[in-house]
XYZ file of C-alpha atoms in Angstrom:
553
model
C 102.416 114.968 152.918
C 105.786 113.845 151.502
C 107.478 110.503 151.932
C 111.127 109.695 152.597
C 113.373 109.557 149.545
C 113.719 106.193 147.786
C 116.379 105.421 145.196
C 116.157 103.142 142.155
C 118.466 102.098 139.342
C 115.872 102.994 136.697
C 112.595 104.904 136.897
C 110.347 104.462 133.864
C 107.765 107.197 133.311
C 104.761 105.433 131.823
C 103.450 101.908 132.299
C 102.050 101.271 128.845
C 103.462 99.018 126.155
C 106.851 100.727 125.771
C 107.499 101.240 129.480
C 106.469 97.808 130.720
C 108.343 95.935 128.015
C 111.475 97.966 128.761
C 111.174 97.135 132.457
C 110.821 93.439 131.640
C 113.801 93.530 129.277
C 115.987 95.266 131.868
C 115.026 92.714 134.528
C 115.568 89.802 132.137
C 119.027 91.140 131.315
C 119.976 91.784 134.955
C 117.765 90.214 137.656
C 119.432 92.359 140.331
C 118.391 95.676 138.804
C 115.880 97.863 140.697
C 113.254 99.242 138.287
C 110.260 101.402 139.194
C 107.455 102.058 136.694
C 105.123 105.019 137.259
C 101.786 104.712 135.448
C 99.150 107.438 135.430
C 96.186 105.086 134.887
C 94.842 103.946 138.245
C 92.843 100.911 137.103
C 93.568 97.981 134.798
C 93.220 98.716 131.109
C 89.891 97.730 129.538
C 89.743 95.267 126.664
C 89.934 96.902 123.245
C 91.600 99.847 124.975
C 91.558 103.191 123.228
C 95.061 102.869 121.739
C 96.513 102.296 118.310
C 99.310 99.793 117.752
C 97.332 96.549 117.751
C 99.058 94.908 114.798
C 102.621 93.626 115.108
C 105.108 92.680 112.438
C 108.129 90.427 112.662
C 110.504 92.516 114.798
C 107.866 93.444 117.369
C 106.489 89.900 117.499
C 109.983 88.442 117.971
C 110.709 90.995 120.678
C 107.563 90.198 122.646
C 107.707 86.443 122.121
C 111.400 85.567 122.244
C 113.356 88.468 123.733
C 110.870 88.998 126.589
C 109.756 85.355 126.821
C 106.040 86.077 126.320
C 105.392 83.623 123.492
C 102.920 81.494 125.454
C 100.719 84.518 126.167
C 100.789 85.601 122.527
C 99.836 82.141 121.300
C 97.076 81.573 123.858
C 95.592 85.036 124.518
C 96.173 86.958 121.293
C 95.474 86.222 117.613
C 98.077 85.022 115.157
C 98.014 87.448 112.264
C 97.497 86.200 108.716
C 99.933 88.733 107.296
C 99.100 92.002 105.575
C 96.326 91.985 102.957
C 95.412 94.763 100.545
C 92.265 95.291 98.460
C 91.875 98.020 95.842
C 88.202 98.337 96.638
C 87.480 102.063 96.465
C 83.833 102.657 95.585
C 83.245 98.928 95.015
C 80.883 96.349 96.464
C 82.444 93.450 94.501
C 85.588 92.710 96.505
C 86.097 89.473 94.593
C 86.534 91.474 91.362
C 89.410 93.725 92.480
C 93.138 93.146 92.886
C 94.093 91.524 96.185
C 97.618 91.399 97.603
C 98.390 88.947 100.393
C 99.521 85.424 101.250
C 97.442 82.277 100.796
C 99.211 80.669 103.772
C 101.192 81.759 106.799
C 104.852 82.529 106.210
C 107.455 81.177 108.630
C 107.886 84.014 111.114
C 104.782 84.710 113.215
C 103.191 88.052 113.983
C 100.143 88.851 116.080
C 97.057 90.999 116.428
C 97.352 92.456 119.931
C 94.495 93.459 122.187
C 96.386 96.217 123.975
C 94.180 96.119 127.078
C 94.659 92.390 127.611
C 98.362 92.627 126.783
C 99.218 95.622 128.963
C 97.366 94.167 131.950
C 99.343 90.951 131.482
C 102.612 92.905 131.179
C 101.881 94.739 134.445
C 101.181 91.476 136.304
C 104.274 89.872 134.790
C 106.390 92.880 135.807
C 105.206 92.634 139.403
C 105.817 88.888 139.413
C 109.400 89.470 138.259
C 110.110 91.938 141.044
C 109.555 95.207 139.191
C 107.867 98.015 141.107
C 104.723 99.226 139.320
C 102.894 102.207 140.824
C 99.519 102.974 139.268
C 97.544 106.173 139.684
C 100.845 108.110 139.712
C 100.973 111.576 138.133
C 104.477 112.955 137.554
C 104.641 116.526 138.831
C 108.322 117.369 138.558
C 111.351 115.921 136.796
C 114.859 117.073 137.733
C 117.573 115.708 135.494
C 121.152 115.685 136.720
C 123.323 118.376 135.208
C 126.871 117.634 134.083
C 128.424 119.898 136.719
C 126.926 117.807 139.526
C 129.114 114.854 138.620
C 128.490 111.439 137.030
C 127.093 109.858 140.203
C 124.425 112.459 140.973
C 120.928 110.960 140.660
C 117.909 112.302 138.823
C 114.791 113.070 140.838
C 111.138 112.421 139.988
C 108.276 113.820 142.026
C 104.803 112.329 141.609
C 101.464 112.357 143.369
C 99.277 109.379 144.180
C 96.092 109.437 146.270
C 96.772 113.001 147.464
C 100.274 112.139 148.637
C 103.474 113.482 147.114
C 106.429 111.178 146.579
C 109.948 111.943 145.383
C 112.260 109.203 144.155
C 115.833 109.255 142.943
C 117.084 107.285 139.977
C 120.360 106.742 138.227
C 118.406 106.414 134.956
C 115.119 108.019 133.939
C 113.350 106.740 130.837
C 110.380 108.571 129.362
C 107.783 106.107 128.065
C 104.743 108.269 128.756
C 103.616 108.510 125.131
C 102.897 111.731 123.308
C 102.935 113.707 126.567
C 106.725 113.564 126.158
C 107.931 114.816 129.552
C 111.658 114.740 128.757
C 111.031 115.903 125.214
C 109.206 119.007 126.447
C 111.676 119.672 129.249
C 114.713 119.558 126.943
C 113.025 120.987 123.835
C 113.670 117.851 121.762
C 110.524 117.934 119.598
C 111.303 117.771 115.892
C 108.507 117.919 113.292
C 108.787 116.116 109.974
C 107.179 116.625 106.579
C 104.749 113.711 106.832
C 101.434 115.453 107.535
C 98.909 112.593 107.514
C 96.094 112.147 110.019
C 94.213 109.149 111.400
C 90.808 108.383 112.888
C 89.977 105.073 114.523
C 87.319 103.288 116.523
C 86.329 99.868 117.828
C 83.173 97.860 117.203
C 82.228 95.178 119.725
C 81.742 92.499 117.101
C 83.754 90.591 114.522
C 83.911 92.093 111.018
C 84.335 88.993 108.861
C 85.679 90.101 105.513
C 85.545 86.488 104.263
C 81.759 86.841 104.099
C 81.872 89.851 101.776
C 81.653 87.589 98.714
C 80.118 84.186 98.033
C 82.297 83.659 94.936
C 83.710 80.144 95.551
C 86.856 80.810 93.515
C 87.625 83.916 95.568
C 86.993 82.064 98.815
C 89.170 79.121 97.811
C 92.210 81.323 97.348
C 92.703 81.410 101.149
C 91.808 78.070 102.698
C 90.559 78.057 105.389
C 88.423 81.205 105.360
C 90.625 83.339 107.608
C 91.262 86.556 105.701
C 89.688 88.297 108.698
C 92.805 87.425 110.730
C 94.963 89.563 108.448
C 95.540 93.229 108.937
C 93.233 94.046 106.050
C 93.833 97.260 104.124
C 91.143 98.830 101.935
C 93.124 101.042 99.597
C 92.435 104.254 97.717
C 94.305 107.279 96.412
C 95.564 109.258 99.392
C 94.312 106.898 102.129
C 94.008 103.408 103.524
C 91.534 101.833 105.930
C 92.605 99.191 108.434
C 90.588 96.290 109.837
C 92.270 94.559 112.787
C 90.579 91.796 114.819
C 91.112 91.656 118.575
C 91.038 88.529 120.717
C 88.279 89.954 122.943
C 85.919 89.772 119.950
C 86.038 93.446 118.986
C 87.309 94.805 115.692
C 89.505 97.874 115.271
C 88.845 100.111 112.254
C 90.933 103.105 111.241
C 91.169 105.575 108.379
C 94.597 107.063 107.659
C 94.768 109.803 105.042
C 96.762 112.549 103.390
C 94.966 115.803 104.323
C 95.699 117.289 100.892
C 93.423 114.611 99.393
C 91.063 113.661 102.244
C 90.759 116.432 104.874
C 90.319 115.440 108.503
C 87.110 117.480 108.707
C 85.401 114.881 106.507
C 85.991 112.085 109.052
C 86.518 113.729 112.452
C 83.499 112.077 114.122
C 81.969 108.629 113.842
C 79.010 109.917 111.790
C 81.325 111.806 109.447
C 83.602 108.779 109.115
C 80.588 106.653 108.215
C 79.526 109.153 105.543
C 83.056 109.038 104.162
C 83.100 105.216 104.171
C 79.739 105.115 102.377
C 81.384 106.980 99.513
C 84.846 105.405 99.433
C 84.537 101.926 100.984
C 80.840 100.977 100.788
C 81.292 97.316 101.741
C 82.786 98.320 105.066
C 80.064 100.919 105.511
C 77.445 98.189 105.009
C 79.133 95.993 107.627
C 79.307 98.836 110.154
C 75.914 100.422 109.491
C 74.079 97.480 111.070
C 76.420 97.600 114.096
C 76.292 101.298 114.999
C 75.039 100.543 118.500
C 78.170 98.433 119.096
C 80.548 101.399 118.795
C 83.005 101.358 121.710
C 85.063 104.509 121.156
C 86.262 107.042 118.592
C 89.438 109.148 118.408
C 91.689 110.915 115.936
C 95.129 112.480 115.543
C 95.408 115.509 113.304
C 99.108 115.042 112.551
C 100.466 111.857 114.039
C 104.022 111.703 112.688
C 106.978 113.425 114.383
C 110.635 113.031 115.139
C 112.877 113.786 118.106
C 116.260 115.508 118.175
C 117.755 112.991 120.599
C 116.468 109.839 122.287
C 119.501 108.439 124.167
C 121.902 110.355 126.375
C 125.100 109.505 128.208
C 123.649 111.649 130.991
C 121.483 108.620 131.815
C 118.131 109.528 130.324
C 116.321 108.110 127.327
C 113.017 108.156 125.475
C 111.158 105.175 124.047
C 107.911 104.524 122.217
C 105.767 107.508 121.300
C 107.560 109.647 123.877
C 110.364 109.741 121.306
C 109.281 109.499 117.696
C 106.453 108.071 115.615
C 106.303 107.515 111.865
C 103.110 105.996 110.434
C 100.796 103.046 111.241
C 101.074 101.622 107.689
C 103.177 98.420 107.964
C 102.723 98.635 111.785
C 106.270 99.744 112.714
C 105.367 101.093 116.170
C 106.202 97.938 118.131
C 109.348 97.500 116.051
C 110.671 100.866 117.132
C 109.770 100.107 120.751
C 111.781 96.892 120.457
C 114.759 98.654 118.888
C 114.734 101.606 121.306
C 114.349 99.365 124.353
C 117.210 97.175 123.191
C 119.512 100.178 122.915
C 118.403 101.506 126.320
C 118.948 98.106 127.946
C 122.447 97.958 126.495
C 123.302 101.462 127.756
C 121.974 100.743 131.245
C 123.910 97.468 131.355
C 127.146 99.119 130.250
C 126.658 101.845 132.850
C 126.161 99.271 135.606
C 129.422 97.678 134.477
C 131.198 101.000 134.976
C 131.824 101.650 131.296
C 131.769 105.055 129.659
C 128.636 105.793 127.689
C 129.179 108.893 125.578
C 130.437 107.221 122.393
C 127.906 104.371 122.593
C 124.953 106.617 123.366
C 125.842 108.873 120.440
C 126.292 105.924 118.075
C 123.020 104.266 119.115
C 121.182 107.553 118.727
C 122.593 108.022 115.225
C 121.705 104.470 114.187
C 118.136 104.753 115.492
C 117.684 108.025 113.642
C 119.057 106.391 110.505
C 116.428 103.652 110.839
C 113.800 106.346 111.417
C 114.826 108.293 108.290
C 114.965 105.135 106.179
C 111.510 104.046 107.332
C 110.006 107.519 106.978
C 110.994 107.467 103.294
C 108.487 104.640 102.768
C 105.644 107.068 103.563
C 106.588 110.651 102.749
C 104.768 111.739 99.612
C 103.659 108.165 98.904
C 99.981 108.250 99.918
C 98.791 109.147 96.380
C 100.240 105.758 95.282
C 98.044 103.833 97.718
C 95.116 103.582 95.319
C 97.223 102.273 92.417
C 96.669 98.510 91.864
C 99.658 98.360 89.505
C 102.281 100.215 91.497
C 101.402 99.664 95.172
C 101.829 95.850 95.009
C 105.342 96.450 93.667
C 105.990 98.951 96.449
C 104.851 96.418 99.064
C 107.321 93.840 97.719
C 110.115 96.418 97.702
C 109.340 97.739 101.164
C 109.219 94.292 102.691
C 112.433 93.211 100.983
C 114.080 96.293 102.477
C 112.596 95.503 105.909
C 113.261 91.750 106.064
C 116.573 92.022 104.243
C 118.178 94.748 106.347
C 116.520 96.083 109.511
C 114.901 92.810 110.607
C 118.181 90.926 110.039
C 119.932 93.246 112.493
C 117.283 92.659 115.147
C 116.762 88.913 114.756
C 120.505 88.213 114.703
C 121.145 90.411 117.755
C 123.420 92.849 115.915
C 121.743 96.156 116.751
C 124.377 97.017 119.358
C 127.296 95.418 117.465
C 129.211 98.525 116.426
C 131.888 96.508 114.631
C 129.317 94.996 112.258
C 127.698 98.390 111.762
C 131.090 99.874 110.912
C 131.946 97.041 108.517
C 128.627 97.533 106.712
C 128.580 101.337 106.651
C 128.874 101.624 102.858
C 126.266 98.898 102.244
C 123.789 100.479 104.659
C 124.282 103.911 103.102
C 123.762 102.395 99.668
C 120.565 100.622 100.751
C 119.186 103.837 102.228
C 120.010 105.890 99.125
C 118.623 103.160 96.889
C 115.388 103.081 98.882
C 114.902 106.809 98.399
C 115.517 106.473 94.668
C 113.039 103.611 94.356
C 110.391 105.507 96.337
C 110.812 108.501 93.996
C 110.568 106.214 90.980
C 107.421 104.503 92.256
C 105.800 107.894 92.726
C 106.700 108.915 89.161
C 105.473 105.575 87.791
C 102.135 105.886 89.552
C 101.634 109.346 88.081
C 101.439 107.797 84.579
C 100.202 104.248 85.268
C 96.851 103.034 83.927
C 95.916 101.793 87.415
C 94.393 98.612 86.022
C 92.499 96.725 88.718
C 91.884 93.164 87.521
C 90.300 90.415 89.613
C 93.581 88.742 90.568
C 95.415 87.735 93.687
C 99.080 88.604 94.015
C 100.037 85.751 96.329
C 103.205 86.542 98.269
C 103.387 82.973 99.586
C 103.935 81.792 95.999
C 107.036 83.949 95.565
C 109.739 81.468 96.732
C 112.485 84.029 97.236
C 110.130 86.287 99.229
C 108.975 83.474 101.525
C 112.587 82.367 101.981
C 113.660 85.878 102.941
C 111.068 85.764 105.706
C 112.255 82.317 106.818
C 115.896 83.443 106.831
C 115.215 85.543 109.900
C 115.290 82.311 111.916
C 118.848 81.430 110.841
C 121.748 81.400 113.279
C 124.678 83.438 111.958
C 128.131 84.212 113.293
C 129.560 87.695 112.773
C 131.208 87.091 109.347
C 128.090 85.289 108.065
C 125.901 88.154 109.240
C 128.036 90.738 107.452
C 127.794 88.650 104.293
C 124.021 88.329 104.768
C 123.636 92.118 104.660
C 125.899 92.339 101.624
C 123.725 89.733 99.928
C 120.648 91.781 100.821
C 122.291 94.810 99.262
C 122.720 92.856 96.019
C 119.172 91.543 96.176
C 117.764 95.043 96.608
C 119.860 96.284 93.708
C 118.540 93.579 91.430
C 114.956 94.160 92.551
C 115.326 97.891 91.860
C 116.506 97.133 88.326
C 113.567 94.790 87.777
C 111.115 97.412 89.028
C 112.459 99.890 86.480
C 112.250 97.245 83.750
C 108.649 96.388 84.695
C 107.616 100.057 84.580
C 109.357 100.644 81.253
C 107.363 97.853 79.591
C 104.337 100.187 79.592
C 106.086 103.516 79.958
C 109.434 103.488 78.099
C 109.799 107.250 78.454
C 109.566 107.155 82.228
C 112.787 108.681 83.635
C 114.883 106.164 85.563
C 117.550 106.748 88.160
C 121.129 105.701 87.373
C 121.333 101.914 87.699
C 125.070 101.645 86.946
C 126.166 101.725 90.605
C 123.459 99.184 91.411
C 124.692 96.731 88.781
C 128.272 97.217 89.941
C 127.253 96.564 93.548
C 125.265 93.477 92.564
C 128.114 92.019 90.498
C 130.660 92.651 93.252
C 128.515 90.994 95.872
C 127.650 88.004 93.695
C 131.321 87.334 93.056
C 131.968 87.074 96.798
C 128.790 85.467 98.048
C 126.531 82.520 97.836
C 123.034 83.290 96.598
C 120.982 85.433 99.004
C 118.022 84.130 100.991
C 115.488 83.063 98.430
C 117.910 81.119 96.276
C 118.914 82.190 92.792
C 117.910 85.200 90.771
C 114.588 84.235 89.225
C 112.012 86.917 88.476
C 111.347 88.677 91.754
C 108.132 90.601 91.166
C 104.799 88.859 91.824
C 102.743 87.077 89.221
C 98.956 87.178 89.354
C 96.622 84.304 90.117
C 93.476 85.117 88.176
C 89.919 84.734 89.416
C 87.301 84.057 86.786
């Protein structure tokens, strides 16, 4: 049985995190817009739902809290994250005697540990309350996208089934947010593999894994008052892999192993029992904590090759992809929600411009190019870098570099609402190209440095909260900037990155003077030019930028 045809401004395929947040953003931007969300799941999501993407960083947290107006829910129903924390604990049961990287206090800008089940159920209720149509138990059977020869006003059509009935709806816009199923991607042959071949396994335990209890050393415990390391996204590091520990507000804990298959094949961890055998060898403290909780296992899953690109994500023909329906990079640094926020912001802008009667082709092409530039720049943080992950000398430097790149450039664009400002993007084209090229050079250098480093692993804490310029860079995201001040902010970041790159080379050459370095002449020239025109960048002057250790005896 088929219903009569209904028409909507936007039909979103998929009512998970990406789709529901897009619907809310569209409605917040234009209360008159008619949005329909089609979700395959028929029932509310369970707590500790079987999904990755539980840890947010600054862009994603700002998007959920401020752009969508969900801050109260995040503060009351989710957990505030105590930053990223890294332990070089491979094969060790004395976590207090290894190098730790992480803050001793919260930095200014909040981020959260998200229970996806609780959050997505809340998003669905909020969408309905704001007048968004949400149809659950809907399976998309056919998608007909308007062809150019049918004219700019011809609608797309989506056919779906629900409770044995077939429904067809028309839409001016169709957005694919259905995850890795990728309906539009498959229909238009947009899949694009990349060279990042890592895999991941993950599971939930229905209990809290309290890392603070893994040592009774009072000096180690006192480094993070109060005892809340467990609220961090904790990373247990080793060559070719990392293990995450993420607490969820429902009381469960998420654990995942992410690895380079050339070093740690998936076959060694592709079931819970195999993963436990692997943890017993590589991260025995976590194995001990899990071994007594085996009966509390809630789920287990894996992806053989999780990272992929997409040839195109935005089209002037009024379709788009967001979330994992488009592209996915790597869970390290938790960029998934960031890319949802960025993609949804571009889609919202395109839909708004279309409803205003403006032409889309140039904007859609520009937004697609910029998103892919962000994707390529972020992918460079991971490709070929997993062997570094077990290096207590080099990885802490990489973390500082990567976060300076993130807070100094990409996050500035999002927080200061400049993602869709093509004039600022044009004015900063040379600086952005320089930052991207510089990042690639630094990533190559870090890899070469790690190949010869001694990998010393002393019992120290590298406290990011005690790096004034680093903490100030985080705080600077809350500034209010006009267009000229924003352009100068990015130019200052360019200078700051150039100086940090030079200091990284200098630090490496202290132990390895023969280590080949990339050409720093353009970096010095860029730094000098920017300093002559600018006040000091966020973080104040130009004191030593790399972290100093706080020893534990």
